[in-house]
Coordinates of C-alpha atoms in Angstrom, one line a residue:
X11 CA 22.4 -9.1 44.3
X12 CA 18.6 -9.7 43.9
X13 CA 18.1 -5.9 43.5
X14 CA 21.0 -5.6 40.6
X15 CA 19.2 -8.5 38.8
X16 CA 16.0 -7.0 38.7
X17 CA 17.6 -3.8 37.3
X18 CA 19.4 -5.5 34.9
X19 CA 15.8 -7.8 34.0
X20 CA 14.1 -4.5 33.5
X21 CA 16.6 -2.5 31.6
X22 CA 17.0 -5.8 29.1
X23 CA 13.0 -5.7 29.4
X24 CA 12.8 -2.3 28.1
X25 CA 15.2 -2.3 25.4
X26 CA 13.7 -5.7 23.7
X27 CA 10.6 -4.2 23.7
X28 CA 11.5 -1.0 22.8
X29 CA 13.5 -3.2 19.7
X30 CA 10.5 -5.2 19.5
X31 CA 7.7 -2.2 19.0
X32 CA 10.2 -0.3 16.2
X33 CA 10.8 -3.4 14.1
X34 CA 7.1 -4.1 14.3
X35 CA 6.1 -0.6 13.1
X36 CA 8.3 -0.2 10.8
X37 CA 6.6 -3.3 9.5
X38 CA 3.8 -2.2 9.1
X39 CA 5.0 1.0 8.0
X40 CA 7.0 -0.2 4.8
X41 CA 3.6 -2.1 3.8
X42 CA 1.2 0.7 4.1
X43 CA 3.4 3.0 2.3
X44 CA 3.8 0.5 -0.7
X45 CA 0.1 -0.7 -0.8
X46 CA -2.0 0.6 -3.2
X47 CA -3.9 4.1 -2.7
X48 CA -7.3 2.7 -2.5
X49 CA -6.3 0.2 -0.7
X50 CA -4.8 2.8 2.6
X51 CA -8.2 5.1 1.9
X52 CA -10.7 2.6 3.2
X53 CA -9.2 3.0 6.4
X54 CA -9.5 6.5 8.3
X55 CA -6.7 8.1 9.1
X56 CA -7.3 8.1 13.0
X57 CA -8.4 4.5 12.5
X58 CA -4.6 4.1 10.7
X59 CA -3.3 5.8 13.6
X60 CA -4.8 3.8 15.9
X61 CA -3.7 0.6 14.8
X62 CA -0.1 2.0 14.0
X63 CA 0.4 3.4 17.6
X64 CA -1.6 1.1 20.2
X65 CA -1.9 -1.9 18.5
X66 CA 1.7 -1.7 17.6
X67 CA 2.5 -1.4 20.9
X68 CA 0.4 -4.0 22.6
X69 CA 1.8 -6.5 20.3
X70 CA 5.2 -5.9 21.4
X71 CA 4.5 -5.6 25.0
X72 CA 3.1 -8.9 24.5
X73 CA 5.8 -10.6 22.9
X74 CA 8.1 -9.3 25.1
X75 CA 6.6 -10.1 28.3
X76 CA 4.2 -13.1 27.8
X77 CA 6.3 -16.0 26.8
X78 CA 8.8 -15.5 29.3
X79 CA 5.7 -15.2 31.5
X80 CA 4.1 -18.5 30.2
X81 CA 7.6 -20.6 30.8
X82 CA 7.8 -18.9 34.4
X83 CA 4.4 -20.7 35.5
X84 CA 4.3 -23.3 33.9
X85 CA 7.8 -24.9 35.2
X86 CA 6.2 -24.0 38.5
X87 CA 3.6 -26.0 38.0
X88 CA 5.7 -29.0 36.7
X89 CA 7.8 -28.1 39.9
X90 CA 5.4 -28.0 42.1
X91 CA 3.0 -30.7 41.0
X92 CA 6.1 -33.4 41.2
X93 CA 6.9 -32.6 44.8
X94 CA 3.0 -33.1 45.3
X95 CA 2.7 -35.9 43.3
X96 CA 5.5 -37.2 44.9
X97 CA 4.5 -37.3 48.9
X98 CA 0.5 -37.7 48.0
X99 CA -1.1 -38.4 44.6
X100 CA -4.2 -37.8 45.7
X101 CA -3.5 -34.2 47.2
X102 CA -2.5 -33.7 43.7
X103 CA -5.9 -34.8 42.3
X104 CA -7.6 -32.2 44.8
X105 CA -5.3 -30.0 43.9
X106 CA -6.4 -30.0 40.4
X107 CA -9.8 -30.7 41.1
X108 CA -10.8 -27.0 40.0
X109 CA -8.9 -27.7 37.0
X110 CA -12.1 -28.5 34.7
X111 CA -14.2 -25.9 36.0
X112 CA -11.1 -23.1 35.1
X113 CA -10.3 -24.5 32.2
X114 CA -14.1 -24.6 31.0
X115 CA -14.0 -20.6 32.5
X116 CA -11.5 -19.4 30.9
X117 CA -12.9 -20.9 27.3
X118 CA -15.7 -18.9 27.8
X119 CA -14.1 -16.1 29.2
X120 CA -11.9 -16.0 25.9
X121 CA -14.9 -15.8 23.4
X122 CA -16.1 -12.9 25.6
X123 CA -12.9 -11.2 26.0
X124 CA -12.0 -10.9 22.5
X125 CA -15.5 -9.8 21.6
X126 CA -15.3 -7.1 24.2
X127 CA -11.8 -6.6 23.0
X128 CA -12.6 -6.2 19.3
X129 CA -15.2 -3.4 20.4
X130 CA -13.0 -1.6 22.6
X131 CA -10.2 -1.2 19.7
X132 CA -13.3 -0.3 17.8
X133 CA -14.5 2.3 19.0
X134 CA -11.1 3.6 19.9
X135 CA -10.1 3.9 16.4
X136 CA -13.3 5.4 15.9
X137 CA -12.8 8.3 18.5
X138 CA -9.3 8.4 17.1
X139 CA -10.1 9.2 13.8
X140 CA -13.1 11.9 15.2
X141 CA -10.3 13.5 17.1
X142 CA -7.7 13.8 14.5
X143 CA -10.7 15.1 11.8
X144 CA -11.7 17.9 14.5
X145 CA -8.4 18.7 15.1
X146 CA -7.4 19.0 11.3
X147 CA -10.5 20.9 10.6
X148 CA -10.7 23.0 13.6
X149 CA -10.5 26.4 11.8
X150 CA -14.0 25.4 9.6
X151 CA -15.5 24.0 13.1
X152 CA -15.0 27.1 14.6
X153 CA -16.0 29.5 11.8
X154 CA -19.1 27.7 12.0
X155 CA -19.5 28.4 15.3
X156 CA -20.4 24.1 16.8
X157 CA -17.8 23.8 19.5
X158 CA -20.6 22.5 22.0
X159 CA -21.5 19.8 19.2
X160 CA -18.3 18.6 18.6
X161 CA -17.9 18.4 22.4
X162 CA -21.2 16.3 22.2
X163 CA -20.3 14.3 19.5
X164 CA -17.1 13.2 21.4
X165 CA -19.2 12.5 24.7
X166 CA -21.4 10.2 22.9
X167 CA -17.8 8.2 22.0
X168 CA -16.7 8.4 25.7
X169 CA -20.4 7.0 26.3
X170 CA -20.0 4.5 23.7
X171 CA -16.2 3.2 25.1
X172 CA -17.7 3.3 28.8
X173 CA -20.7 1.2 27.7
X174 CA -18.3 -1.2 26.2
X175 CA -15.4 -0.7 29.4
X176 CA -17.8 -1.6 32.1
X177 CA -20.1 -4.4 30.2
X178 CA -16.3 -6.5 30.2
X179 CA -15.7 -5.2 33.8
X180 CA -18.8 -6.9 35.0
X181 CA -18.3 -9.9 33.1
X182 CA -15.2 -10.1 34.4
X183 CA -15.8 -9.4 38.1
X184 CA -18.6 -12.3 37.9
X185 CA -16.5 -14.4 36.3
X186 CA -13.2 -13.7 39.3
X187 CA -16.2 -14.4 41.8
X188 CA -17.1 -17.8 40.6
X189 CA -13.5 -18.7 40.1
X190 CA -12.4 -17.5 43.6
X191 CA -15.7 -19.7 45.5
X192 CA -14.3 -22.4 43.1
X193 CA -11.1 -22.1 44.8
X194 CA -12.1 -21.4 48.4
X195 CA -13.9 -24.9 47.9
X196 CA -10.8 -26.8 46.5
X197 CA -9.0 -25.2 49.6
X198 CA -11.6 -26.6 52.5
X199 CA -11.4 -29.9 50.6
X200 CA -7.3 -30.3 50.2
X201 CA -7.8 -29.2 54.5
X202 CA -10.1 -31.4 55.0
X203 CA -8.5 -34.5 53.2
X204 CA -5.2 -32.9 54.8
X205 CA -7.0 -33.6 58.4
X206 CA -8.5 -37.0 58.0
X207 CA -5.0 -38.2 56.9
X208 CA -3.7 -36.5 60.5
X209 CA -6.6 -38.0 62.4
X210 CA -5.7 -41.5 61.1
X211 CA -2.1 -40.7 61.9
X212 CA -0.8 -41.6 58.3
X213 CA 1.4 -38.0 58.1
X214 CA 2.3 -35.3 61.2
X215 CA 1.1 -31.9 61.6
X216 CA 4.7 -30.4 59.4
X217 CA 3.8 -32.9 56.6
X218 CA 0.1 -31.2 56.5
X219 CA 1.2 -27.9 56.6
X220 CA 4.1 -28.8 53.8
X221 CA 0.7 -30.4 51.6
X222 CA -2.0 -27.6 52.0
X223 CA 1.4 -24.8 50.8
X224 CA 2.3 -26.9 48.4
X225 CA -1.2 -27.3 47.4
X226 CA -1.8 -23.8 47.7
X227 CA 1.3 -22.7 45.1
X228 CA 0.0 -25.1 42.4
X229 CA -2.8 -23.3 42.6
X230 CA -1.5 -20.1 42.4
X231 CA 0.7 -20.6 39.4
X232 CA -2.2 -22.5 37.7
X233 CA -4.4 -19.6 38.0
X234 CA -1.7 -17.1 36.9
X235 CA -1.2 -19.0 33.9
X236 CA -5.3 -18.7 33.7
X237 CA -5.0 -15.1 34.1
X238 CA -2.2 -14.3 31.2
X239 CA -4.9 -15.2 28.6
X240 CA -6.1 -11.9 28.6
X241 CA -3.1 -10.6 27.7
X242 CA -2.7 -12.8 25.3
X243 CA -5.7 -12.6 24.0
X244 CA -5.6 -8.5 23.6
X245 CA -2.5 -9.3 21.6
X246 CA -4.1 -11.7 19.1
X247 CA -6.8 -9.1 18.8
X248 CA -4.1 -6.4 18.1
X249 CA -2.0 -8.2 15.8
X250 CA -4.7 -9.5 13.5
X251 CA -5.6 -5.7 13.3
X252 CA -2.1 -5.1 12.4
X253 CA -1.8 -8.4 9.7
X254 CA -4.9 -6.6 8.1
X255 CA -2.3 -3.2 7.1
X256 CA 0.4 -6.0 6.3
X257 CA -2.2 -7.5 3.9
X258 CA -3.7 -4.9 2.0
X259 CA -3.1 -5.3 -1.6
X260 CA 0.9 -4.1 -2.7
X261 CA 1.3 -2.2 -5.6
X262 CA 2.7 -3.9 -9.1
X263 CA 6.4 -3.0 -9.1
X264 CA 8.9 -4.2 -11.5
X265 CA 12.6 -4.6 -10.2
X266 CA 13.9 -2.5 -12.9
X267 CA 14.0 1.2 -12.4
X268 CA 12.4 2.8 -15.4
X269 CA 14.5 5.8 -16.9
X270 CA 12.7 7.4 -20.0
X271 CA 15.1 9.4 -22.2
X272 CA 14.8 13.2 -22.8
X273 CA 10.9 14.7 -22.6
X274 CA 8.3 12.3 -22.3
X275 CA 4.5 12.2 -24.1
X276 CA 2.2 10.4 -22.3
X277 CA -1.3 8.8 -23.5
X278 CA -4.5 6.8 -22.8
X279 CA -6.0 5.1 -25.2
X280 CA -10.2 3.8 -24.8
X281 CA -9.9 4.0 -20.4
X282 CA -12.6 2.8 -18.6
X283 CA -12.6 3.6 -15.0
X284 CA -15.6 1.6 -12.2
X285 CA -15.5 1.8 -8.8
X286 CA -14.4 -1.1 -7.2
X287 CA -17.1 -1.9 -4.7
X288 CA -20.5 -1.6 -7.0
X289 CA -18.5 -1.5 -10.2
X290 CA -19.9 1.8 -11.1
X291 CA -18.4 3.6 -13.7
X292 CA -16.5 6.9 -13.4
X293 CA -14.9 7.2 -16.6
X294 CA -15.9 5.5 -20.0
X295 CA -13.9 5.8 -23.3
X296 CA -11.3 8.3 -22.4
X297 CA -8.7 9.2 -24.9
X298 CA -6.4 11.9 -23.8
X299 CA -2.6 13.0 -25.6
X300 CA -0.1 14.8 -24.3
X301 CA 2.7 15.4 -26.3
X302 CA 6.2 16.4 -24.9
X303 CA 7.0 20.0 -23.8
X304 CA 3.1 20.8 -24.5
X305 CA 0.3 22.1 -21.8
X306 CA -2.8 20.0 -21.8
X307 CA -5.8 20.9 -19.8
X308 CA -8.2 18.8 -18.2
X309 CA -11.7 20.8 -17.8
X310 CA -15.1 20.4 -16.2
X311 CA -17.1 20.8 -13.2
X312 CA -16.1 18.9 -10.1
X313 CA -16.0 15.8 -9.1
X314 CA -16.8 14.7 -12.6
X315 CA -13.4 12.8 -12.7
X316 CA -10.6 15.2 -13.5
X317 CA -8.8 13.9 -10.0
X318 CA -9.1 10.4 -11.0
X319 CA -7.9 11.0 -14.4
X320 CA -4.7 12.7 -12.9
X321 CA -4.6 9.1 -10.3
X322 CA -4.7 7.2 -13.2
X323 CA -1.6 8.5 -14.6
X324 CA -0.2 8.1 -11.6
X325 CA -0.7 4.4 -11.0
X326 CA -2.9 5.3 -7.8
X327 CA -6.1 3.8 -9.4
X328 CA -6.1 1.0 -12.7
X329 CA -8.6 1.3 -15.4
X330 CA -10.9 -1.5 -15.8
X331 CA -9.7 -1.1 -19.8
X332 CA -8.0 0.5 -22.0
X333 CA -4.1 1.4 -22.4
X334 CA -1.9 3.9 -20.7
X335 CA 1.9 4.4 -21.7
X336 CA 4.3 7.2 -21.4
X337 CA 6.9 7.4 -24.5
X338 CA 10.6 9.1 -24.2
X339 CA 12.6 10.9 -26.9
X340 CA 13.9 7.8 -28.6
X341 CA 10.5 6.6 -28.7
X342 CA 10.9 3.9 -25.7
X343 CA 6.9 3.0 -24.4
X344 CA 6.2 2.6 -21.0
X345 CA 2.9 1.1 -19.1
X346 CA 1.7 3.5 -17.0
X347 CA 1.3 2.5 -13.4
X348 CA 3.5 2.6 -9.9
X349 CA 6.9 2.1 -11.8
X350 CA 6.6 5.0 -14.1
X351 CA 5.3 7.6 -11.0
X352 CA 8.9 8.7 -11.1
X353 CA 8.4 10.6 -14.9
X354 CA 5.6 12.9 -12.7
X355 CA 6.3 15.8 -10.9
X356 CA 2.7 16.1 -9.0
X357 CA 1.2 19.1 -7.3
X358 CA -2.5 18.2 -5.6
X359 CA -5.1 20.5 -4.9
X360 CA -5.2 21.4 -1.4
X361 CA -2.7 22.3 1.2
X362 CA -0.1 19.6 0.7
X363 CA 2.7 21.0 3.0
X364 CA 4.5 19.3 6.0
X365 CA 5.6 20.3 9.6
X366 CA 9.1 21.8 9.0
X367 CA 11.3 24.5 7.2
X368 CA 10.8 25.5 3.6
X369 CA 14.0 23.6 2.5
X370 CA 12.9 20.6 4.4
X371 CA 9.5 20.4 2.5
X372 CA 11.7 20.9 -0.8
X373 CA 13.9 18.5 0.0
X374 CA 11.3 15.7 0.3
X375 CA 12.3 15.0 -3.2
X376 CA 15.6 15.8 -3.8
X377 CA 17.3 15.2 -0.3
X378 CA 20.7 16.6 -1.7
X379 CA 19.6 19.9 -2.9
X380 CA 21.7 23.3 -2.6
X381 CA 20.3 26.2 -1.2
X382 CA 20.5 27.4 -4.7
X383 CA 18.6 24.8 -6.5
X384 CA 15.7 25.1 -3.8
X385 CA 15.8 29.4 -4.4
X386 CA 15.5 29.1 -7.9
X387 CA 12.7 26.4 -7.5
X388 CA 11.0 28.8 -5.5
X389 CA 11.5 31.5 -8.3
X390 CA 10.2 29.6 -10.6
X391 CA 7.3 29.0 -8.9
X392 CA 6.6 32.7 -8.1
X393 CA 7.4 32.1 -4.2
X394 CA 10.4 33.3 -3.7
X395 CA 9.4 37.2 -3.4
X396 CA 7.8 36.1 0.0
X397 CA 10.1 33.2 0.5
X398 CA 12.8 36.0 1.0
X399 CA 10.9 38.2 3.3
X400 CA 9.9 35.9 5.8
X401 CA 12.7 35.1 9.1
X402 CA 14.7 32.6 8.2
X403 CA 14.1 32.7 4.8
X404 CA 14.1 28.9 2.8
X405 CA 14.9 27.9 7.1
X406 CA 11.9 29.7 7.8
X407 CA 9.4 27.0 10.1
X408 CA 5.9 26.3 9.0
X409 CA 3.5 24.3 11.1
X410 CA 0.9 21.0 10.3
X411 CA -0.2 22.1 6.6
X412 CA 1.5 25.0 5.8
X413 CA 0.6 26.8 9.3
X414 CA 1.6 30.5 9.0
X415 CA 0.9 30.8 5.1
X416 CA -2.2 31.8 3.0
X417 CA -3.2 29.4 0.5
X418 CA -1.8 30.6 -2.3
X419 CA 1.7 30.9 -0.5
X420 CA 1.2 27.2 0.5
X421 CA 0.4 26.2 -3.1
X422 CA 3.7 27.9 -4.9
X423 CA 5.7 26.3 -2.4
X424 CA 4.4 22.8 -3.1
X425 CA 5.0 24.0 -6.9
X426 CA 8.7 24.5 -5.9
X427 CA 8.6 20.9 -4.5
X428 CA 7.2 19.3 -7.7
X429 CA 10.2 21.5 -9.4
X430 CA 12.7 19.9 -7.7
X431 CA 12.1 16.5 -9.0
X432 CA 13.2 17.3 -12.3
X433 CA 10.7 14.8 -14.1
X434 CA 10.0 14.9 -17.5
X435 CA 6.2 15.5 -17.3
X436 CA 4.4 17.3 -14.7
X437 CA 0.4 16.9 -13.3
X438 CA -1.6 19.9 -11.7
X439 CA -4.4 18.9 -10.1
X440 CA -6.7 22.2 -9.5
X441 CA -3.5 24.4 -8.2
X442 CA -4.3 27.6 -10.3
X443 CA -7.4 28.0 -8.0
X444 CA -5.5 29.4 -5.1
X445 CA -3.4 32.0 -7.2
X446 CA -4.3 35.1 -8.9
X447 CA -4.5 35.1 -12.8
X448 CA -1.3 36.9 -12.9
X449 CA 0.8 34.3 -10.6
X450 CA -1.1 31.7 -12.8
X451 CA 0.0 33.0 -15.8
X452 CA 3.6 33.5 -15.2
X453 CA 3.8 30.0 -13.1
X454 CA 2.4 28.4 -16.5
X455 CA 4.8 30.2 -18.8
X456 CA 7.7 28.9 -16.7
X457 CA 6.9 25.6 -16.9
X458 CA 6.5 25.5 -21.3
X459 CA 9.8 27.4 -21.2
X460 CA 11.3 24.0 -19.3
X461 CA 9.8 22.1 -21.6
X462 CA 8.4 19.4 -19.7
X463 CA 5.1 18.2 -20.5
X464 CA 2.2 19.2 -18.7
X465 CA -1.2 18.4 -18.1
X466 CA -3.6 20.9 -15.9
X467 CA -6.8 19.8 -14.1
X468 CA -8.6 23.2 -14.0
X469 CA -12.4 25.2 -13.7
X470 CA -10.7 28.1 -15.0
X471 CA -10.9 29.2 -18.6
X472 CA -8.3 31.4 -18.3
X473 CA -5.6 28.6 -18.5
X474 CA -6.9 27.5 -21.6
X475 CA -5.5 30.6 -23.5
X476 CA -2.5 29.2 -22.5
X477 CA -2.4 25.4 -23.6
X478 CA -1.7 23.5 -27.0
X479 CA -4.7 21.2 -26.0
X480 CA -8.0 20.7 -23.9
X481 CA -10.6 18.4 -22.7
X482 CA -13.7 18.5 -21.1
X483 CA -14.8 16.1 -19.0
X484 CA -18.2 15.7 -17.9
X485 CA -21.0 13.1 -17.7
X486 CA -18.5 10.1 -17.7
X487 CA -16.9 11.7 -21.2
X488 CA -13.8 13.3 -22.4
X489 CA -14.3 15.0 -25.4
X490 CA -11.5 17.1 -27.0
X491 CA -12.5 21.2 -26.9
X492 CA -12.2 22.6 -30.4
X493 CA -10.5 26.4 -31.0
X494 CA -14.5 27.6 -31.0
X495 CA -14.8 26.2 -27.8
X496 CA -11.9 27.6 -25.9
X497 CA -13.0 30.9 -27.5
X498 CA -16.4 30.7 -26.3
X499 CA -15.1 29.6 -22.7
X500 CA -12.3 32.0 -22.1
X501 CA -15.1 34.9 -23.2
X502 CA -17.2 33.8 -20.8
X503 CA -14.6 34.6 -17.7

């Protein structure tokens, strides 16, 4: 019987925490994803991972195990301090006469156990985030030939978690020593109390022996109720992690869904963009139109602020001033920001793909697309020549980022994927960089023939040939190219 209730404990055990750990994360999963973008960047990604996966899981470990734990002990205690109390008050005072001394222990021992605790998470999340950047770059790491520095870099975080490890351990072994002398004390005092009693004949030899147990178990279960702080403790330490993703600033939403009508134009009107930390400012005075069904580009050298113009229209970043609004066909007005992302069909720069098949990656937007709607995405992007060719076809598997296609391949596809959403206006961010002028051209002329508007974050002049307006930005500025301008530019390629 007591072997089917311990299976029974340990199967109810794992499913509440298994429960437990899921509802937790997906938490903290719900928040992250609907807190604002600059908000989720100040953390690394290994850092995010860290806290998502371990500290996730130490919380509901704890919650599972420690309460029950807690009520376990202490009614032994109550128990076993009334039978005590009850044959000798003063073996109960002995008893408890390390109780000061533990209690005084364990306070210190839970300022320096969270500060150990803290810097283990630390520089866990630290080494996380180091491995998950080597991994994601390893092609560059190894073009580059520094394989033996990585490895060093990633012994000097062993080093620094070791350091850390062992500077609790010996705290903690010092601290287990002073508490087990305290004890062994305690012990030849209840014996000796237990003896002086016999000697004067107030109990028999039974009664002794029934004392120093007794004695002996409220002990025991006192210090195990000492010895769950720890755990307790690593769980405060991981769940005030976790309340710091729970807290991070949530994005403006309104309950109503917006639904613009027909092709959309979209403006900003006198933007001025600061970083949020020293208030420096990115972007002053920025006046950009994009009417509907035209192609607007967006011009300049990088990192002068064509990416943050694009996150702007987004609702990924909020201008310090200004006005942003998209207008529909019956000339509705909309604010700009995390209600209206669903008018903007967005391609990024970079390799933007997913672990999975083709379709799969498609239908991240539109889970209820046909075969044929995802094929004639892919046509319009110019992807489905070698969409077709490869095994499997639109069920073809890619790896992490695209694994298994060139750049350019990976690029179309995520064109595709902004196809499927069938919004009114579209944003490129730097994605005619990884195709050939002739792809570029033909991916361009696609889109004007849908009629969607369509702004372009490019370096190459070639695109300007192709759209009804342009901007340069540069130095802070946007200032509208004139005819003379794109001439100049597009004979300079």
């Amino acid at each position: 019987l007591a072997m089917a209730l311990r299976m029974l404990t340990t199967r109810f055990s794992a499913k509440l925490n298994i429960a437990m750990h899921n509802d937790v994360q997906a938490k903290v999963f719900r928040d992250l994803l609907n807190s604002e973008w600059g908000e989720i960047t100040r953390f690394p990604s290994g850092e995010l991972i860290s806290r998502f996966a371990g500290d996730v899981n130490t919380v509901a470990s704890c919650a599972v195990s420690w309460l029950p734990n807690v009520i376990i002990q202490g009614i032994t205690v109550l128990g076993t301090l009334a039978v005590v109390l009850y044959y000798d008050p003063v073996m109960a005072l002995i008893a408890f006469a390390s109780t000061p001394a533990m209690i005084f222990a364990s306070r210190r021992l839970l300022r320096r156990q969270r500060s150990f605790n803290q810097k283990q998470r630390q520089v866990a999340g630290g080494m996380t985030a180091f491995e998950a950047e080597t991994f994601r770059n390893v092609d560059t790491l190894k073009s580059f030939g520094v394989e033996q520095q990585m490895n060093r870099k990633l012994h000097r975080w062993q080093e620094e978690y070791k350091e850390v490890s062992l500077a609790y351990n010996r705290f903690s072994i010092r601290t287990n020593l002073w508490l087990s002398v305290l004890g062994t004390g305690v012990q030849y005092l209840a014996l000796g109390y237990c003896l002086w009693r016999l000697w004067r004949g107030d109990i028999l030899i039974g009664t002794m022996v029934l004392f120093l147990q007794q004695r002996a178990n409220l002990s025991s279960a006192f210090s195990s109720m000492i010895s769950l702080i720890p755990t307790a403790l690593g769980g405060s330490v991981a769940a005030e992690r976790i309340r710091e993703l729970t807290q991070l600033k949530k994005e403006p939403r309104q309950e109503k869904k917006i639904s613009p009508v027909g092709a959309c134009s979209v403006e900003l009107k006198d933007i001025c963009v600061s970083y949020s930390d020293d208030k420096k400012i990115v972007l002053s005075d920025v006046n950009i139109r994009a009417d509907a069904g035209q192609v607007v580009a967006l011009v300049g050298p990088s990192g002068e602020g064509k990416s943050t113009l694009i996150r702007l229209m987004l609702g990924l970043v909020y201008p310090d001033g200004g006005e942003m609004f998209l207008t529909d066909s019956e000339g509705k007005r909309y604010s700009l920001g995390a209600d209206t992302r669903g008018c903007f069909a967005y391609v990024p720069q970079g390799n933007t793909l997913m672990a999975g098949t083709i379709a799969e990656n498609l239908r991240l937007v539109d889970p209820n697309a046909s075969d044929e709607q995802i094929i004639a995405a892919l046509e319009g992007a110019c992807a489905w020549d070698f969409v077709s060719q490869m095994p499997g076809g639109i069920h073809a598997e890619l790896g992490e980022g695209g694994l298994g296609l060139s750049e350019g391949q990976a690029q179309r596809i995520a064109i595709a994927r902004a196809l499927m959403r069938k919004a009114p206006a579209m944003l490129l961010d730097e994605i005619t960089s990884a195709l050939d002028m002739e792809t570029e051209q033909k991916v361009l002329s696609y889109l004007m023939n849908l009629g969607v508007t369509c702004i372009v974050s490019t370096h190459r002049p070639s695109v300007l040939t192709m759209c009804t307006r342009a901007y340069r930005v540069e130095d802070g500025r946007l200032t509208q190219l004139t005819e003379e301008d794109i001439r100049n530019l597009t004979a300079s390629m």
